[in-house]
Tab-separated table of C-alpha atoms in Angstrom:
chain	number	residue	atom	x	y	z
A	249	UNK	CA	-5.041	12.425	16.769
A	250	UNK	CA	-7.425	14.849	16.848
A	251	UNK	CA	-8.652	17.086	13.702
A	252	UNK	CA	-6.019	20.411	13.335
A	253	UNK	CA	-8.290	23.541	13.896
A	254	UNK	CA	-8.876	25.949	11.360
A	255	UNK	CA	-8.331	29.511	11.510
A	256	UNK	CA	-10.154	31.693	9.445
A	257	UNK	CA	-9.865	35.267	8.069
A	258	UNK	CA	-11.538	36.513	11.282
A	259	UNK	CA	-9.764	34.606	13.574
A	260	UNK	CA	-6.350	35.533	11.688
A	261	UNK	CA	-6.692	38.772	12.082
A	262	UNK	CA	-7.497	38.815	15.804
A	263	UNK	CA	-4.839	36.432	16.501
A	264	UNK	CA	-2.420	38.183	14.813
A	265	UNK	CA	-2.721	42.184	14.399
A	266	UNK	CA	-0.969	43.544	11.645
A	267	UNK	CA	1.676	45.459	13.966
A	268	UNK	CA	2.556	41.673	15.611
A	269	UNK	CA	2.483	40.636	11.665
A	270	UNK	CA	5.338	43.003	11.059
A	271	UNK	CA	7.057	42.739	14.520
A	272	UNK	CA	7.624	38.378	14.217
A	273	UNK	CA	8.437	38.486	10.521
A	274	UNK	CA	11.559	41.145	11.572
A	275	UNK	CA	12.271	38.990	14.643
A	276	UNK	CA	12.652	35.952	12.810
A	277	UNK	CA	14.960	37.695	10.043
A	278	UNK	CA	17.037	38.925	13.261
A	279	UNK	CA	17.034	35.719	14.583
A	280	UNK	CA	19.219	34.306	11.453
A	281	UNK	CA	16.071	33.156	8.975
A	282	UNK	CA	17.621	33.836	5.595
A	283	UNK	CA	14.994	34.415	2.954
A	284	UNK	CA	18.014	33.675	0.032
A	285	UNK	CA	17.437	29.522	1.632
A	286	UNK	CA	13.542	29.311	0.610
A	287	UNK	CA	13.021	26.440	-2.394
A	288	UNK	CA	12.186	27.952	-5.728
A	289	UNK	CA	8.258	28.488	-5.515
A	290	UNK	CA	6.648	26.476	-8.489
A	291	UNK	CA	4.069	28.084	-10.390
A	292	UNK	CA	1.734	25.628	-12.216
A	293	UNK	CA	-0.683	27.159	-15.387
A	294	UNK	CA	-3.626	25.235	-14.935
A	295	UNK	CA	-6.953	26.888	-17.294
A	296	UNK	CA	-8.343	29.123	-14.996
A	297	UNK	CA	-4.787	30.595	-14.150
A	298	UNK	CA	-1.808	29.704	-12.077
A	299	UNK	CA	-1.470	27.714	-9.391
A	300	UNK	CA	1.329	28.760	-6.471
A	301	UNK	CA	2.863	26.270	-4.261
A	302	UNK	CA	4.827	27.672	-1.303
A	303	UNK	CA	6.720	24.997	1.143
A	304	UNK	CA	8.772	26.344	3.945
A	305	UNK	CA	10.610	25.129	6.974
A	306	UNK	CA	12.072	27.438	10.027
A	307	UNK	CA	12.044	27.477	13.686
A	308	UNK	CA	9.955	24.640	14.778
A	309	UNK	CA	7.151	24.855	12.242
A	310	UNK	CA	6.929	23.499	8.307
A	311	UNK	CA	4.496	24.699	6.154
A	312	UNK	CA	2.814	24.698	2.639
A	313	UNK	CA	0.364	26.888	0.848
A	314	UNK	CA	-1.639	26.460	-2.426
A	315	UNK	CA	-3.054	29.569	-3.671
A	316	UNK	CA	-4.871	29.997	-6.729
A	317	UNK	CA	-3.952	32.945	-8.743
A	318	UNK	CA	-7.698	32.706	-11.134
A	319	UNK	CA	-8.175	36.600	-13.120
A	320	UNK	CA	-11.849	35.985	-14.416
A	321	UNK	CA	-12.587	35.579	-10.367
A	322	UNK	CA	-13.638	38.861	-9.964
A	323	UNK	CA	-15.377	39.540	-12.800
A	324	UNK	CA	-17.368	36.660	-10.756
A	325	UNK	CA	-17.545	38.184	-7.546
A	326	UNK	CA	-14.925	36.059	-5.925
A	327	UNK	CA	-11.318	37.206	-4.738
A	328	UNK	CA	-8.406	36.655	-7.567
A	329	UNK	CA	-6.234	34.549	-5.092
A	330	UNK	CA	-7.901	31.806	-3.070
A	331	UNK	CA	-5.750	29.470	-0.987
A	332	UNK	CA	-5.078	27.063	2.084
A	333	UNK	CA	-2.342	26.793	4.340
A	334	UNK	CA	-0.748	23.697	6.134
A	335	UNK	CA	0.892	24.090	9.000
A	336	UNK	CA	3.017	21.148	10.211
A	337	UNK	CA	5.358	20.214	13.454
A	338	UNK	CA	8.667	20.830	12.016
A	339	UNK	CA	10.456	18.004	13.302
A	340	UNK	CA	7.274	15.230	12.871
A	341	UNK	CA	5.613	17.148	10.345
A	342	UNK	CA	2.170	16.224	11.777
A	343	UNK	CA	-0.470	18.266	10.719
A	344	UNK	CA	-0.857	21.377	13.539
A	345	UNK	CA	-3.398	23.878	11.942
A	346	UNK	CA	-5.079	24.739	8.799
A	347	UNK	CA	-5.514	28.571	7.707
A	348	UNK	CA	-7.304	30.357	5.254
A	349	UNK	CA	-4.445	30.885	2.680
A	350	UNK	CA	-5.785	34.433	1.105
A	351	UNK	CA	-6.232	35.926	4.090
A	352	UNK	CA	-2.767	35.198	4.851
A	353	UNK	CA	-1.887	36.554	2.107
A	354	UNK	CA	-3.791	39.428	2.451
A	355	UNK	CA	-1.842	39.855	6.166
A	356	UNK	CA	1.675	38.976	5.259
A	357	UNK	CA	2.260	40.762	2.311
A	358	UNK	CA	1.614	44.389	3.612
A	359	UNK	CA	3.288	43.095	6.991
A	360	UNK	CA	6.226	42.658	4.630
A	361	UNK	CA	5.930	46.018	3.018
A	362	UNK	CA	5.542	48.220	6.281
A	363	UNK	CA	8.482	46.098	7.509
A	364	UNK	CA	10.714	47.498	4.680
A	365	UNK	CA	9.061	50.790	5.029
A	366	UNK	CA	9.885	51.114	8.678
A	367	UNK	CA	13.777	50.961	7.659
A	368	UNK	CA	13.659	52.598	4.393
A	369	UNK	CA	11.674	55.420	4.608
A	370	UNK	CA	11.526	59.184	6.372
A	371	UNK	CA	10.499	58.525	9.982
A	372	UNK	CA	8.074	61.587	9.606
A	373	UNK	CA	6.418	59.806	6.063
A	374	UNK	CA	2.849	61.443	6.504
A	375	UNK	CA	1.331	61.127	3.349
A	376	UNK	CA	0.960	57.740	0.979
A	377	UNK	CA	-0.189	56.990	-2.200
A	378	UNK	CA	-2.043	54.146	-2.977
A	379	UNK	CA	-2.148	52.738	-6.607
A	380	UNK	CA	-5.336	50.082	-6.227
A	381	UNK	CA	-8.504	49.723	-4.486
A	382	UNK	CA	-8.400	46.077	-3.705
A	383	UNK	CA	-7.324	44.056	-0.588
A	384	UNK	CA	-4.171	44.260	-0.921
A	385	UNK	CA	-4.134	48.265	-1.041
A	386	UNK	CA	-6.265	48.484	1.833
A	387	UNK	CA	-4.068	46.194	3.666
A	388	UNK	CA	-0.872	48.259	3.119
A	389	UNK	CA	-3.101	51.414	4.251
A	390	UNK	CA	-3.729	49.595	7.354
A	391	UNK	CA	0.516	48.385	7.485
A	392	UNK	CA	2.071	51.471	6.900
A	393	UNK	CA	-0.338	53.175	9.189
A	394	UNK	CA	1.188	51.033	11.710
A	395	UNK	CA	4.598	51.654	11.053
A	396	UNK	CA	4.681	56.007	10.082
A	397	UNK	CA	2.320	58.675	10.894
A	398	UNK	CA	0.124	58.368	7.879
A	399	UNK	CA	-2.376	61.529	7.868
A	400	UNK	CA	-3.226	61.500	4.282
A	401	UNK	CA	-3.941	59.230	1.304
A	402	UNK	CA	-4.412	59.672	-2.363
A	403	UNK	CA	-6.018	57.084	-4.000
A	404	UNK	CA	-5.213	55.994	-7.385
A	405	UNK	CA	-7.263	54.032	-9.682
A	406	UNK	CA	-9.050	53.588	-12.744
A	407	UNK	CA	-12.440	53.017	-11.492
A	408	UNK	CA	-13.591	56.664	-10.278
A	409	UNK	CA	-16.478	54.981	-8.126
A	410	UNK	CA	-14.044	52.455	-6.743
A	411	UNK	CA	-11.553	55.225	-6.076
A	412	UNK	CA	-14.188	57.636	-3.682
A	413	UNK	CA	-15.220	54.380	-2.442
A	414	UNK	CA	-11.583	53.572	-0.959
A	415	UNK	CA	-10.978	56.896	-0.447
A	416	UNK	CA	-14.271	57.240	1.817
A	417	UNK	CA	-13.159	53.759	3.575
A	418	UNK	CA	-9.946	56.038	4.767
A	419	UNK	CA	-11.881	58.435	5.721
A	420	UNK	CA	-14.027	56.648	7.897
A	421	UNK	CA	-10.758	55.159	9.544
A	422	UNK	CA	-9.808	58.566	10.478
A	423	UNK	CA	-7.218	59.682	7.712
A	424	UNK	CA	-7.607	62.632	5.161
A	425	UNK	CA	-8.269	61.044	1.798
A	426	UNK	CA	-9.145	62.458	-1.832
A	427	UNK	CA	-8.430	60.456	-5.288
A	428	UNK	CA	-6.028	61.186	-8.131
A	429	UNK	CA	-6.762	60.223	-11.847
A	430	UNK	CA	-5.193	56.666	-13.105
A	431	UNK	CA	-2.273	57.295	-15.402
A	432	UNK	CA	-2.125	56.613	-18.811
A	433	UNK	CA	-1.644	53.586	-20.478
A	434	UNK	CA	2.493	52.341	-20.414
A	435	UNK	CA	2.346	52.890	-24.575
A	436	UNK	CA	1.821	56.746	-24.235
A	437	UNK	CA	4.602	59.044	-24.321
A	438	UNK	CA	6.252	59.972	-21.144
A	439	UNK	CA	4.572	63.562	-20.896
A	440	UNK	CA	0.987	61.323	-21.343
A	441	UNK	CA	1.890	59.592	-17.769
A	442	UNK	CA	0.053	59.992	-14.941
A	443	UNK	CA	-1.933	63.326	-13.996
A	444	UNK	CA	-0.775	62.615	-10.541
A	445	UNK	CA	0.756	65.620	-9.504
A	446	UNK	CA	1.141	64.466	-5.236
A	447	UNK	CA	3.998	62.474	-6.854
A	448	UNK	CA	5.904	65.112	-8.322
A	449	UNK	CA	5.211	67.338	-5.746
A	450	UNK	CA	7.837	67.620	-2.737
A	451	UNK	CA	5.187	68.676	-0.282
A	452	UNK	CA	3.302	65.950	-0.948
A	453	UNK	CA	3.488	61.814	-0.948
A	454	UNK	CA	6.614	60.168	0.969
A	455	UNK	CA	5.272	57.050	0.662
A	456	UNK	CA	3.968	54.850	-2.723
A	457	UNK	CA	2.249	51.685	-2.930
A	458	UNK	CA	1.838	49.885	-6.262
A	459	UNK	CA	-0.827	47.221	-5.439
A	460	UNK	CA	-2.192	46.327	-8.892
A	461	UNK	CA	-2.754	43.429	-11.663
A	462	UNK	CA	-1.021	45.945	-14.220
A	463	UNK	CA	1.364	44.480	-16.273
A	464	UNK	CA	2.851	48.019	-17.130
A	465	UNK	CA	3.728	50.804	-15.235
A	466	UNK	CA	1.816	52.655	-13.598
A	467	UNK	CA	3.757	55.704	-13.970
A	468	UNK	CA	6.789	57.680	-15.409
A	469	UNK	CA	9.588	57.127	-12.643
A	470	UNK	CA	10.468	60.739	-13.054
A	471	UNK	CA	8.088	61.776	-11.093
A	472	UNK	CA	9.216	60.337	-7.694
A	473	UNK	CA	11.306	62.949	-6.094
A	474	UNK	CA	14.395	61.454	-3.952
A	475	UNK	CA	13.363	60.413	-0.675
A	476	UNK	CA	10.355	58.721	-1.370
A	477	UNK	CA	9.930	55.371	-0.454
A	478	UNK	CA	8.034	53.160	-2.881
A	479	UNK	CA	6.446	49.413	-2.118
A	480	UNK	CA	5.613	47.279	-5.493
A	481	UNK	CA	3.613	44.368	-4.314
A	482	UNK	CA	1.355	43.599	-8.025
A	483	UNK	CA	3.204	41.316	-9.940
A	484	UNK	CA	5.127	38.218	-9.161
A	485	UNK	CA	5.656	37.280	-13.234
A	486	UNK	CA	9.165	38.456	-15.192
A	487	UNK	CA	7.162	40.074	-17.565
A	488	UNK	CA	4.782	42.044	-15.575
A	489	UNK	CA	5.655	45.164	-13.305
A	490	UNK	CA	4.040	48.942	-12.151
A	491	UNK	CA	7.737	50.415	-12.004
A	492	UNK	CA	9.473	51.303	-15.071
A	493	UNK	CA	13.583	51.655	-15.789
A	494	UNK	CA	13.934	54.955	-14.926
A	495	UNK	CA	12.552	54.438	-11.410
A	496	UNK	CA	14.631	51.683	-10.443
A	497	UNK	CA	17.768	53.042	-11.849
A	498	UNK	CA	17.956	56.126	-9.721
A	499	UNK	CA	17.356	54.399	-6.465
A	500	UNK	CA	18.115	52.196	-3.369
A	501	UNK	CA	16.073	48.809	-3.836
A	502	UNK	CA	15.615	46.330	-1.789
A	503	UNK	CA	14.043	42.855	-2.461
A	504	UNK	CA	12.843	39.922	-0.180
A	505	UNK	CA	15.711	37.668	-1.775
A	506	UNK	CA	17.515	38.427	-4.701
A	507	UNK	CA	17.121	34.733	-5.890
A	508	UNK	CA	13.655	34.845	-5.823
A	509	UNK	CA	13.647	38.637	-7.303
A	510	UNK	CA	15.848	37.998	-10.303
A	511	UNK	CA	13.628	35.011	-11.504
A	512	UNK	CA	9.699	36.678	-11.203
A	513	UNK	CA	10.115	40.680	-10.390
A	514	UNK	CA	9.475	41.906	-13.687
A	515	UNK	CA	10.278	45.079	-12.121
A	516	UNK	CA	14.014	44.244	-11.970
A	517	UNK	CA	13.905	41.541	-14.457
A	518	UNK	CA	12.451	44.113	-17.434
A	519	UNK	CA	15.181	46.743	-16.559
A	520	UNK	CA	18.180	43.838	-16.402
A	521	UNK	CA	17.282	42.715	-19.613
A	522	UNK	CA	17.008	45.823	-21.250
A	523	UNK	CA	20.655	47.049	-20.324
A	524	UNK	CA	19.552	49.464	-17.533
A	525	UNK	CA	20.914	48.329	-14.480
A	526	UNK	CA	22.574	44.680	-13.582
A	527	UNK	CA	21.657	42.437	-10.748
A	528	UNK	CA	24.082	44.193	-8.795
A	529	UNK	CA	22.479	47.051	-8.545
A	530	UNK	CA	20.169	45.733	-6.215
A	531	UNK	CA	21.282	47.154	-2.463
A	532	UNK	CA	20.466	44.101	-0.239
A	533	UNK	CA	17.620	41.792	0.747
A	534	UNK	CA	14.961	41.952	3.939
A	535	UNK	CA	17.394	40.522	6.384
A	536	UNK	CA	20.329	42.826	5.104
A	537	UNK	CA	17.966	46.016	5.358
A	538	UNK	CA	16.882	44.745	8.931
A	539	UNK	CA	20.030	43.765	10.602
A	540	UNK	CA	21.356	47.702	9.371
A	541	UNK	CA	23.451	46.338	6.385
A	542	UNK	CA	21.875	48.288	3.737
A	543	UNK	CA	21.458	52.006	3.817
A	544	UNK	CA	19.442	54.089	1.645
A	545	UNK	CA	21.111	56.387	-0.915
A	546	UNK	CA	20.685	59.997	-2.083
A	547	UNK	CA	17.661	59.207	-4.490
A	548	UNK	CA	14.335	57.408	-3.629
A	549	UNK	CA	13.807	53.722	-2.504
A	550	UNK	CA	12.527	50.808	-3.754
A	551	UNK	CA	10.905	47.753	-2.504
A	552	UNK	CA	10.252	45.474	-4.748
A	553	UNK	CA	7.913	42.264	-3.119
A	554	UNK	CA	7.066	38.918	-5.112
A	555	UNK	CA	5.754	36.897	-2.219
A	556	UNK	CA	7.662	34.022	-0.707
A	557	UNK	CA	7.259	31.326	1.413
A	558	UNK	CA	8.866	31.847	4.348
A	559	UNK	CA	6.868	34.668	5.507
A	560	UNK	CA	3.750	32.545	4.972
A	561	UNK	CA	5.221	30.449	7.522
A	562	UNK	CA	6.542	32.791	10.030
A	563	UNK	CA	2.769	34.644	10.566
A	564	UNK	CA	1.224	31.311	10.029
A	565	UNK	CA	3.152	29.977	13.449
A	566	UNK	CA	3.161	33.197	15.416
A	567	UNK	CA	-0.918	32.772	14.255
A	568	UNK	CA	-0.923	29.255	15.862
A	569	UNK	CA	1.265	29.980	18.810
A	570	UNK	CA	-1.498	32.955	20.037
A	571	UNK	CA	-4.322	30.289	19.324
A	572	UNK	CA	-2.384	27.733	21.586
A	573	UNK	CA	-1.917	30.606	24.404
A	574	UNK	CA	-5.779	31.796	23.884
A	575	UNK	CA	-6.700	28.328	24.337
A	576	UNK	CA	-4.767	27.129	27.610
A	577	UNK	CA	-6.464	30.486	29.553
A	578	UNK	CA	-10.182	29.244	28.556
């Protein structure tokens, strides 16, 4: 048997764009895959930080990845999640193909968020902010892109230089671009938050992405208008979110599984415990929002993402599928 190949970053991405990302995860969740089925992800604290194991089985493929979750990495230069990813036969689970498990990440979890997007938010959503400057903000430039006429962006972050940095990378890519100043810190009063006025604004930002380490939020909810769609992505701990109470009280939101979302989305998990809402509040889960059996309500909408397995799995085959195809027209 001969060594699995490995697939890279590089090769990841040219295998599988992000708008075939997004189009296989929705097709599998049309095709029956119900993310509520997924084991129970468990998250081991090792020294340098946590370490993530995902295992998944659909279709014909099984899969696993390890990804290290390691904050003092990039105070190091290195990325804060590093990972592999094993993907198996599903009915002899011998080894088919070995991928680089943060680049995956980095593809599958805005995949996931412009999915949502494309059935939650205003067909004509033009304008996004972007809370972040690291991959995973870039990536869910690149997803929603893909997904809604995005002309504009306003970056978010509390590094000024790293701000104008992303916000020139936009640029360069073709989209209007200027910065906004980080809000304050979670502990300030509510009329301290954010000096982000393209939230409040109705003109202005129909789309949000939270794509952060921050523990707290990043902003007072009040100042999302109704209609706008907003995509948390940062945390996957229950005591960690960018979205506070008021935010997720007042609108639609949607989670990847509620299982999974009710155990590590501080975002919902803060609010539940604190009286504001129950777990019935939330509307539905990926598949329900796909196959048209949630609808969004009068206020904005919420996506709330903690990263699960299956979708590892699904963009991990459809990734070893097109290397199979590429290969037999050599």
């Amino acid at each position: 048997m001969s060594a699995p190949p490995y697939l890279d970053g590089p090769a990841l991405r040219e295998l599988v764009p992000m708008a075939t990302a997004v189009r296989v995860l929705e097709e599998a969740l049309l095709a029956g895959l119900d993310p509520e089925d997924g084991p129970q992800r468990p998250v081991v604290e090792v020294p340098a930080g946590q370490l993530l194991l995902m295992p998944a089985a659909w279709g014909r493929f099984t899969g696993i990845k390890v990804a290290g979750v390691a904050p003092g990495n990039p105070a190091r230069g290195l990325p804060r999640i590093c990972g592999t990813y094993l993907l198996m036969d599903g009915e002899t689970l011998v080894p088919l193909a070995v991928l680089d498990g943060a680049a995956l990440t980095a593809l599958r979890t805005p995949a996931v968020s412009a999915l949502a997007v494309r059935h939650l938010a205003a067909e004509d959503a033009g304008h996004l902010t972007v809370f972040g400057t690291g991959p995973q903000a870039w990536g869910h430039v690149e997803a929603l892109r893909a997904v809604r006429p995005l002309r504009r962006v306003s970056v978010v972050a509390r590094d000024p230089a790293r701000a104008e940095e992303f916000a020139a990378r936009c640029a360069a890519a073709g989209l209007w671009a200027d910065t906004l100043p980080a809000a304050a810190p979670a502990t300030a009063p509510a009329a301290a938050y954010g000096t982000a006025p393209a939230l409040a604004d109705p003109g202005q930002a129909g789309l949000v992405a939270c794509c952060t380490t921050s523990r707290t939020p990043l902003f007072d909810g009040r100042m999302i208008r109704d209609g706008v769609t907003v995509i948390a992505v940062g945390s996957h701990e229950p005591d960690a979110r960018e979205i506070d109470d008021d935010l997720v009280a007042r609108s639609t939101v949607v989670v990847e599984a509620r299982r999974a979302a009710l155990a590590e989305a501080g975002d919902l998990v803060i609010p539940v415990r604190n009286g504001t809402i129950t777990s019935g509040h939330l509307a539905g889960n990926l598949a329900d929002l796909v196959t048209g059996a949630v609808s969004p309500g009068p206020g904005p909408r919420v996506f709330k993402s903690v990263g699960m397995a299956w979708e590892d799995l699904v963009v991990a085959g459809a990734a070893y599928e097109a290397w199979l195809r590429a290969r037999t027209t050599r």
